[in-house]
XYZ file of C-alpha atoms in Angstrom:
431
model
C 43.166 22.132 44.662
C 43.347 24.293 41.489
C 40.035 23.317 39.046
C 40.956 25.710 36.033
C 44.219 24.363 35.396
C 45.472 20.917 34.860
C 48.001 19.958 37.222
C 51.674 19.369 35.631
C 53.068 16.280 37.580
C 56.882 14.721 37.042
C 57.709 11.217 37.346
C 61.039 10.183 38.308
C 61.858 6.825 36.630
C 60.342 4.798 33.456
C 60.773 1.598 34.955
C 57.764 -0.659 36.182
C 56.539 1.945 39.005
C 57.177 5.077 36.408
C 55.355 3.812 33.676
C 52.216 2.649 36.207
C 52.425 6.099 37.630
C 52.430 7.772 34.270
C 49.352 5.534 33.191
C 47.172 6.301 36.342
C 48.013 9.907 36.317
C 46.966 10.028 32.735
C 43.565 8.241 33.344
C 42.801 11.001 35.923
C 43.292 13.945 33.196
C 46.628 15.025 34.767
C 49.570 16.519 32.692
C 52.319 14.011 33.019
C 55.884 14.107 32.339
C 58.252 11.100 32.798
C 61.887 11.980 32.847
C 64.483 8.782 32.413
C 68.006 8.844 32.203
C 68.346 5.880 30.022
C 67.820 5.491 26.543
C 64.552 3.518 26.917
C 61.802 2.396 29.233
C 62.045 -0.774 31.210
C 64.009 0.429 34.578
C 66.292 -2.895 35.595
C 64.558 -4.892 33.082
C 66.432 -2.706 30.360
C 69.913 -4.755 30.341
C 72.914 -3.141 30.286
C 76.415 -4.810 29.817
C 78.074 -1.842 31.392
C 79.279 -1.735 34.776
C 80.977 0.888 37.183
C 84.663 -0.540 36.029
C 86.168 1.914 38.082
C 83.859 1.404 41.359
C 82.807 -2.325 40.858
C 81.992 -2.271 44.549
C 79.297 0.758 43.966
C 80.350 2.676 47.116
C 80.038 5.870 45.057
C 76.708 7.640 45.626
C 75.084 7.854 43.014
C 76.412 4.838 40.833
C 77.493 5.515 37.418
C 75.782 2.853 36.102
C 72.313 2.301 37.089
C 71.709 -1.083 35.745
C 72.053 -4.068 37.999
C 70.368 -6.917 36.053
C 72.764 -9.791 34.726
C 72.412 -11.579 31.831
C 71.070 -14.925 32.823
C 68.132 -13.557 34.964
C 64.765 -15.183 34.675
C 61.584 -14.882 36.665
C 60.745 -17.074 39.741
C 57.447 -15.794 39.505
C 55.219 -17.103 36.788
C 54.159 -14.520 34.269
C 50.549 -14.569 35.443
C 51.657 -12.508 38.537
C 53.512 -9.977 36.715
C 51.113 -8.388 34.752
C 49.092 -5.306 35.328
C 45.460 -5.740 36.134
C 44.048 -4.749 32.500
C 47.057 -5.926 30.672
C 48.135 -9.262 31.197
C 51.372 -10.458 30.851
C 50.692 -13.314 28.021
C 52.869 -15.011 25.987
C 53.353 -13.759 22.368
C 54.975 -16.534 20.663
C 54.538 -15.200 17.257
C 56.636 -12.226 17.909
C 60.490 -12.192 16.789
C 62.749 -12.996 20.010
C 59.936 -13.616 22.623
C 60.346 -15.898 25.297
C 56.932 -17.774 25.584
C 57.624 -19.889 28.695
C 55.811 -19.646 31.840
C 58.689 -18.252 33.697
C 60.524 -16.331 30.856
C 63.844 -13.980 30.848
C 64.181 -10.978 31.848
C 63.690 -9.613 27.996
C 60.366 -10.841 27.858
C 59.770 -8.474 31.157
C 61.187 -5.619 29.086
C 59.283 -6.497 25.987
C 56.013 -6.354 27.933
C 56.704 -3.001 29.347
C 57.656 -1.806 25.980
C 54.170 -3.143 24.887
C 52.519 -1.977 28.151
C 53.968 1.769 26.615
C 52.743 1.259 23.366
C 49.099 0.092 24.316
C 48.538 2.994 26.712
C 50.149 5.552 24.454
C 52.519 6.430 26.763
C 55.863 6.769 24.990
C 55.097 10.658 23.941
C 55.266 11.412 28.132
C 58.700 9.892 28.721
C 61.766 12.031 28.316
C 64.537 9.506 27.894
C 68.027 10.349 28.045
C 67.273 12.725 30.564
C 69.004 12.588 34.569
C 67.408 14.400 37.149
C 69.792 16.335 38.959
C 67.637 18.266 41.664
C 64.204 17.968 43.057
C 63.034 20.488 45.353
C 60.208 22.791 46.993
C 59.734 25.812 44.630
C 60.336 29.310 45.740
C 57.333 31.442 46.212
C 56.091 33.230 42.811
C 53.832 34.192 40.208
C 53.594 30.279 39.505
C 52.500 29.238 42.942
C 48.813 28.910 43.489
C 47.061 29.721 46.576
C 49.663 28.639 48.840
C 50.078 24.880 47.290
C 53.564 23.192 47.366
C 55.100 23.133 43.770
C 58.489 21.811 42.697
C 61.433 22.991 40.973
C 62.830 20.018 39.053
C 66.446 20.440 37.424
C 67.678 18.193 34.494
C 70.173 17.546 31.925
C 70.239 15.877 28.684
C 72.859 12.768 28.970
C 74.719 10.623 26.391
C 74.190 6.783 26.107
C 77.625 6.830 27.988
C 76.108 8.296 30.827
C 78.013 11.718 30.482
C 75.806 14.928 31.069
C 75.150 16.817 27.341
C 74.614 20.772 27.601
C 73.023 23.401 30.442
C 70.549 22.127 32.674
C 67.132 22.810 32.335
C 64.767 24.001 35.032
C 61.033 23.255 35.141
C 57.985 23.826 37.769
C 55.425 21.092 38.696
C 52.581 20.882 40.708
C 53.559 17.373 42.354
C 56.245 14.784 42.106
C 55.983 11.018 41.781
C 59.260 9.481 42.520
C 59.721 5.975 41.355
C 63.092 5.763 40.552
C 63.604 2.099 41.935
C 65.778 0.795 44.826
C 67.900 -1.660 43.364
C 70.740 0.158 42.004
C 72.751 1.429 44.916
C 74.491 -1.371 46.549
C 74.545 -2.092 50.441
C 77.826 -2.933 51.270
C 78.738 -5.038 54.520
C 81.517 -4.387 57.141
C 83.730 -6.887 57.092
C 87.593 -6.923 58.627
C 89.987 -6.168 55.786
C 87.895 -5.255 53.096
C 89.833 -2.193 52.396
C 93.239 -4.110 52.335
C 91.994 -6.879 50.374
C 93.948 -6.497 46.881
C 92.493 -9.156 44.854
C 89.003 -8.750 42.867
C 85.954 -7.472 44.892
C 82.530 -6.633 43.305
C 78.553 -6.179 44.406
C 76.280 -8.139 42.451
C 75.628 -4.431 40.978
C 78.250 -4.804 38.965
C 78.036 -8.907 37.789
C 76.755 -9.361 34.418
C 78.126 -12.785 32.877
C 80.558 -15.595 34.275
C 82.966 -15.498 31.799
C 85.422 -13.164 33.533
C 85.659 -15.656 36.554
C 86.901 -18.718 34.522
C 88.923 -21.238 36.574
C 88.715 -18.586 39.492
C 87.942 -19.799 43.318
C 85.007 -17.035 44.025
C 83.380 -16.349 47.652
C 79.840 -15.301 47.500
C 78.646 -13.055 50.267
C 74.708 -13.954 50.814
C 72.448 -16.718 50.026
C 69.730 -14.873 48.746
C 68.418 -15.462 45.315
C 70.672 -13.377 43.853
C 73.525 -15.337 45.285
C 72.376 -18.922 44.493
C 71.676 -17.398 40.819
C 75.102 -15.939 40.822
C 76.711 -19.160 42.039
C 74.624 -21.507 39.623
C 76.031 -19.207 36.744
C 79.576 -19.531 37.829
C 79.636 -23.370 38.427
C 80.078 -24.200 34.971
C 83.266 -21.890 34.972
C 84.404 -21.094 38.216
C 87.231 -23.718 39.861
C 85.320 -23.746 43.197
C 82.518 -21.748 44.169
C 82.091 -20.780 48.216
C 78.641 -19.535 49.512
C 78.798 -17.598 52.964
C 75.556 -17.300 54.846
C 74.458 -15.503 57.898
C 73.275 -18.869 59.150
C 74.477 -22.243 57.861
C 71.230 -24.179 59.396
C 68.660 -21.888 57.943
C 70.583 -21.974 54.349
C 70.755 -25.656 54.437
C 67.118 -25.936 55.635
C 66.052 -24.124 52.203
C 65.770 -26.831 49.578
C 67.082 -24.478 46.569
C 70.359 -24.417 48.740
C 70.377 -27.953 49.394
C 69.863 -28.957 45.877
C 72.692 -26.793 44.642
C 75.219 -28.342 47.290
C 74.197 -31.982 46.404
C 74.689 -31.431 42.522
C 77.696 -29.448 42.394
C 80.634 -30.807 43.788
C 82.671 -27.560 43.391
C 80.020 -25.784 45.927
C 81.009 -25.235 49.345
C 78.776 -23.651 52.284
C 79.745 -21.443 54.875
C 79.055 -19.225 57.776
C 79.693 -15.460 58.042
C 83.224 -13.982 56.705
C 85.110 -12.935 59.859
C 88.017 -11.438 57.809
C 89.837 -10.940 54.508
C 93.438 -11.179 54.297
C 95.960 -9.389 51.987
C 97.453 -12.784 50.834
C 93.992 -13.790 49.335
C 92.574 -15.760 52.448
C 88.649 -15.552 52.882
C 88.433 -16.583 57.212
C 84.941 -17.807 57.993
C 83.238 -17.163 61.585
C 84.088 -21.214 62.299
C 87.877 -20.537 61.311
C 87.633 -22.316 58.016
C 89.147 -20.295 55.492
C 90.051 -20.255 51.340
C 92.466 -18.704 49.274
C 89.627 -16.888 46.921
C 90.380 -14.899 43.422
C 87.146 -12.965 43.883
C 84.550 -12.021 46.136
C 81.050 -11.212 45.055
C 78.886 -9.318 47.624
C 74.930 -10.146 47.000
C 74.281 -8.320 50.240
C 70.924 -6.276 48.905
C 70.588 -2.504 47.770
C 69.800 0.754 49.641
C 67.180 3.387 48.896
C 68.758 6.023 47.265
C 67.505 9.501 46.386
C 70.319 11.842 46.104
C 68.699 14.566 43.441
C 65.558 14.827 46.062
C 66.033 18.143 48.624
C 63.142 17.835 51.194
C 64.983 20.079 53.999
C 64.813 16.735 55.993
C 61.015 15.845 55.731
C 61.946 12.766 53.689
C 65.174 10.718 54.570
C 66.852 7.438 54.282
C 67.853 5.964 57.385
C 71.533 5.276 57.902
C 71.491 2.167 57.104
C 69.688 2.678 53.826
C 66.612 0.470 54.617
C 64.032 2.882 55.472
C 62.475 5.680 53.818
C 60.646 8.012 55.645
C 58.167 9.036 57.120
C 55.908 7.806 54.436
C 52.376 7.240 54.885
C 51.366 3.759 53.736
C 54.598 3.956 52.212
C 53.411 6.343 49.632
C 52.924 9.644 51.203
C 55.320 11.762 53.096
C 52.591 13.557 55.913
C 54.376 16.887 55.803
C 54.793 17.056 52.042
C 51.785 15.348 50.411
C 50.311 14.933 48.122
C 52.206 17.207 46.239
C 55.253 14.308 46.655
C 54.710 10.644 46.574
C 56.655 7.474 46.087
C 55.582 4.707 44.029
C 57.528 1.403 44.292
C 59.156 1.645 47.642
C 57.703 -1.551 49.105
C 59.623 -5.067 48.870
C 58.170 -8.129 48.864
C 55.229 -7.276 47.078
C 53.002 -8.596 43.847
C 54.215 -6.258 41.077
C 53.191 -4.518 39.451
C 49.804 -5.049 40.676
C 50.757 -3.406 44.193
C 52.645 -0.369 42.143
C 49.658 -0.160 40.404
C 47.366 0.371 43.102
C 49.744 2.994 44.534
C 49.636 4.846 41.639
C 45.857 4.701 41.284
C 45.615 6.145 44.653
C 48.500 9.262 44.058
C 46.581 10.055 40.828
C 43.236 10.003 42.708
C 44.170 11.996 45.328
C 46.131 14.666 42.980
C 43.034 14.728 41.009
C 40.769 15.666 44.160
C 38.693 12.663 43.740
C 40.511 10.945 46.963
C 41.333 12.831 50.393
C 43.997 12.050 52.655
C 43.847 12.418 56.284
C 45.272 15.248 58.131
C 49.202 15.669 58.791
C 48.993 14.467 62.287
C 46.770 11.496 61.532
C 49.504 10.320 58.921
C 52.293 10.852 61.207
C 50.702 9.173 64.223
C 49.791 6.281 61.535
C 53.665 6.107 60.475
C 54.921 6.055 64.330
C 52.513 3.732 64.859
C 53.476 1.313 62.105
C 57.345 2.057 63.212
C 56.713 0.911 66.828
C 54.693 -2.356 65.921
C 57.557 -3.240 63.239
C 60.073 -2.697 66.224
C 57.967 -4.830 68.844
C 58.074 -7.473 66.447
C 61.523 -7.633 65.930
C 61.420 -6.752 61.900
C 65.299 -5.694 60.875
C 65.273 -2.086 59.990
C 66.170 -3.077 56.430
C 62.740 -4.962 56.129
C 60.901 -2.087 56.878
C 59.209 -1.636 53.340
C 58.525 -5.310 53.526
C 55.043 -5.808 53.027
C 54.355 -9.564 53.866
C 54.377 -11.133 57.091
C 57.716 -11.675 58.966
C 58.293 -15.307 60.686
C 60.129 -14.438 63.641
C 61.874 -17.794 63.649
C 63.427 -16.404 60.491
C 64.039 -13.062 60.843
C 67.416 -12.039 58.933
C 66.896 -15.035 56.793
C 63.839 -15.139 54.791
C 60.522 -13.629 54.429
C 57.072 -15.572 54.432
C 55.303 -13.721 51.341
C 51.872 -13.936 50.953
C 51.943 -15.637 47.654
C 54.489 -15.697 44.808
C 56.938 -12.884 45.234
C 56.911 -10.657 42.518
C 58.529 -7.312 42.775
C 59.530 -6.584 39.260
C 62.943 -5.309 40.192
C 66.048 -7.238 41.514
C 64.195 -8.587 44.370
C 61.395 -10.770 44.073
C 60.214 -10.785 40.525
C 63.489 -11.892 39.411
C 65.823 -12.520 42.795
C 66.044 -11.905 46.098
C 68.979 -10.029 47.906
């Protein structure tokens, strides 16, 4: 590692994981540039009332609107579990518009991240309204240092409506930290009749408020926390709300589902959907059916890095649930340490976990910590994959850190404490 020049590091995204990375990298004396396509920091916690109106299912890659947060989101984890180790998430009752509750709403998390950014002087490192178009290994040239891998980052300024403005700029960095989150690109199920069904279909990515569904019959696919949240949100305005679960037995064993069904006469629970019919019927696996106005898919999100070109060294699997190979969910062995990921793991304590990841990345890039040889990292990744496969862990839980209860596979994950992911899973809602 060159010691005579400060390393330049590009961080992709200014959400919770990106800000954690920026703080730790700066602490180690590295030159940090955070590129954020939106008009402020905060990631998903920066509420965006817009939706992909022309693509409510979020089938396009990448989606046009990054935000997936709906207006009623409130933490399911206490604020004590949602703070950085040296910057606790304490109530600020004297500040205008702040939420002092122990389980506050989404805006309070956004305000906390703004406070964090200000407290550690990170604002000058963040380039807002900047969309990264392409990240790839820089060609050999005068800027190369002793054979080390460097990265060419191409970006463009974007307008508040998301349209690109101006000519793309290219810069070379010594390292790139990918921290763009994983709650933007919807994961959609394959259900017979989806393409022919002419009534409204959307993914929870495109849900914001209940008003448009007044007096409708709504079917919600998925009984995770997003599905339950949206079902409750709709219960006051919709004519009927029908929940579709992978396992009715497992869903009814969940206290939250049992309470909802008992307290809301217009809410029903069904097994998986068998097919959607052109006349508006939704037919479930047990043969029952309802005529619905809207189907909302609360089926989770895919990992997506459309800007990242690693010539196959890092890839997202076909199901969108595993990024690999990543050593300890952070470093791709073939490109470490110049490329790293912060924020890929799910069902973790956040931002504590992201902070620990970021600190590790910063120490390695600063030359204060060393990684194992590439072959050893690859061997560790392969052993991890084999262990998960033998344990029967589904592919979409490849980056779920807590212990999986085999009796509940495909239904829920046993967390090692309060869930807090800081995105749309754990810290607010589960998919």
